[in-house]
């Protein structure tokens, strides 16, 4: 009975003792900024940026209509950056995280690191064949 209790206790304690091997991208931002947004560990997580407001927000305060536009007026979104390079579609198929159907599943391309011939957990960008714990995470 004692050995069963001890083995259960050790089995529960073992994952807490094992350190997580982070990706190169995670380590880069941790070294650069001293924190990582959305990090699992609270001591490594960046705090949410404080938003300064010059005046308090009025609840249900209707403006004079200066922000109202007719649908016929051309209102465009602003780009954060300009580029002359065209975007490209990802074909889908079998990848590091398994099969990806680009027609039905939304997704993004993630850097898999500098080592392409013999990737290890330590050389992963955001993920690679040895570091798949970031598969399925939401952006």
Coordinates of C-alpha atoms in Angstrom, one line a residue:
X1 CA 0.0 0.0 0.0
X2 CA 2.8 2.4 0.9
X3 CA 4.6 1.6 -2.4
X4 CA 1.5 2.3 -4.4
X5 CA 1.0 5.7 -2.6
X6 CA 4.6 6.6 -3.1
X7 CA 4.6 5.7 -6.8
X8 CA 1.4 7.7 -7.4
X9 CA 2.9 10.7 -5.5
X10 CA 6.1 10.5 -7.6
X11 CA 4.1 10.2 -10.8
X12 CA 2.2 13.4 -10.0
X13 CA 5.4 15.2 -8.9
X14 CA 7.6 14.3 -11.9
X15 CA 6.0 16.6 -14.6
X16 CA 6.3 19.5 -12.2
X17 CA 10.0 18.9 -11.8
X18 CA 10.7 18.5 -15.5
X19 CA 11.7 21.8 -17.2
X20 CA 10.1 22.7 -20.5
X21 CA 12.5 23.0 -23.5
X22 CA 11.5 26.2 -25.2
X23 CA 11.9 27.0 -28.9
X24 CA 14.4 29.3 -30.4
X25 CA 11.7 31.9 -31.0
X26 CA 10.6 31.7 -27.4
X27 CA 14.2 32.1 -26.1
X28 CA 14.8 34.9 -28.5
X29 CA 11.9 37.0 -27.2
X30 CA 12.7 36.1 -23.6
X31 CA 16.3 37.3 -24.0
X32 CA 15.3 40.4 -26.0
X33 CA 12.3 41.6 -23.9
X34 CA 12.8 39.7 -20.7
X35 CA 9.3 38.2 -21.1
X36 CA 7.1 36.4 -23.7
X37 CA 3.5 37.3 -24.4
X38 CA 1.2 34.3 -23.7
X39 CA 3.9 32.4 -21.9
X40 CA 2.6 29.6 -19.7
X41 CA 4.8 30.6 -16.7
X42 CA 3.6 33.7 -15.0
X43 CA 7.2 34.8 -14.2
X44 CA 8.1 34.8 -17.9
X45 CA 4.8 36.3 -19.2
X46 CA 4.8 39.9 -20.4
X47 CA 2.2 42.1 -18.7
X48 CA -0.6 43.4 -20.8
X49 CA 0.2 46.9 -22.1
X50 CA -1.5 49.7 -20.2
X51 CA -3.7 51.8 -22.4
X52 CA -3.7 55.5 -21.6
X53 CA -7.0 57.4 -22.0
X54 CA -7.0 61.2 -21.9
X55 CA -10.7 61.4 -21.0
X56 CA -12.9 58.8 -19.4
X57 CA -15.2 56.9 -21.7
X58 CA -18.8 58.0 -21.5
X59 CA -21.3 55.1 -21.5
X60 CA -23.7 55.3 -24.4
X61 CA -22.3 58.7 -25.5
X62 CA -23.5 59.2 -29.0
X63 CA -21.3 61.3 -31.2
X64 CA -22.6 64.1 -33.5
X65 CA -22.4 61.9 -36.6
X66 CA -19.0 62.9 -37.7
X67 CA -18.0 59.2 -37.8
X68 CA -21.0 58.2 -39.8
X69 CA -20.2 57.5 -43.5
X70 CA -22.4 56.5 -46.4
X71 CA -21.9 53.0 -47.7
X72 CA -21.1 54.5 -51.1
X73 CA -18.1 56.3 -49.7
X74 CA -14.9 54.4 -50.2
X75 CA -13.5 53.5 -46.7
X76 CA -10.4 51.4 -46.8
X77 CA -8.5 49.7 -44.0
X78 CA -5.0 51.0 -43.4
X79 CA -2.0 48.7 -43.8
X80 CA 0.5 48.3 -41.1
X81 CA 3.2 48.0 -43.7
X82 CA 3.5 48.2 -47.4
X83 CA 4.9 45.5 -49.6
X84 CA 5.2 44.8 -53.3
X85 CA 5.5 41.1 -52.8
X86 CA 2.4 39.0 -53.5
X87 CA 1.0 36.7 -50.9
X88 CA 0.8 33.0 -51.7
X89 CA -1.5 30.1 -50.7
X90 CA -0.5 27.2 -48.6
X91 CA -1.3 24.0 -50.4
X92 CA -2.0 21.8 -47.4
X93 CA -1.1 18.2 -47.0
X94 CA 1.0 16.2 -44.6
X95 CA 3.3 18.3 -42.3
X96 CA 4.9 18.4 -38.9
X97 CA 1.6 18.6 -37.1
X98 CA -0.1 15.9 -39.3
X99 CA -2.5 16.4 -42.2
X100 CA -3.6 19.9 -42.9
X101 CA -6.6 20.7 -45.1
X102 CA -6.1 24.3 -46.3
X103 CA -9.6 24.4 -47.7
X104 CA -11.4 23.7 -44.4
X105 CA -8.9 24.5 -41.7
X106 CA -7.6 28.0 -41.0
X107 CA -3.9 28.1 -40.3
X108 CA -0.7 30.0 -40.4
X109 CA 2.9 29.1 -41.5
X110 CA 5.4 29.0 -38.6
X111 CA 9.1 29.0 -38.8
X112 CA 10.5 25.6 -38.1
X113 CA 14.1 26.7 -37.3
X114 CA 17.5 26.9 -39.0
X115 CA 18.3 23.2 -38.9
X116 CA 16.5 21.3 -41.6
X117 CA 18.6 18.1 -42.0
X118 CA 18.8 16.9 -38.3
X119 CA 16.3 19.0 -36.3
X120 CA 16.3 18.8 -32.5
X121 CA 14.1 20.3 -29.8
X122 CA 16.8 22.9 -29.2
X123 CA 16.9 24.0 -32.9
X124 CA 13.1 24.4 -33.3
X125 CA 11.8 27.8 -34.5
X126 CA 8.2 27.7 -33.3
X127 CA 8.0 23.9 -34.0
X128 CA 9.7 21.2 -35.9
X129 CA 9.5 17.4 -36.1
X130 CA 11.1 17.0 -32.7
X131 CA 9.1 19.9 -31.0
X132 CA 5.4 19.4 -31.8
X133 CA 4.0 20.8 -28.6
X134 CA 3.0 24.1 -30.4
X135 CA 0.8 22.1 -32.9
X136 CA -2.8 23.2 -32.8
X137 CA -2.3 26.4 -30.8
X138 CA -4.3 29.4 -31.8
X139 CA -2.8 32.6 -33.1

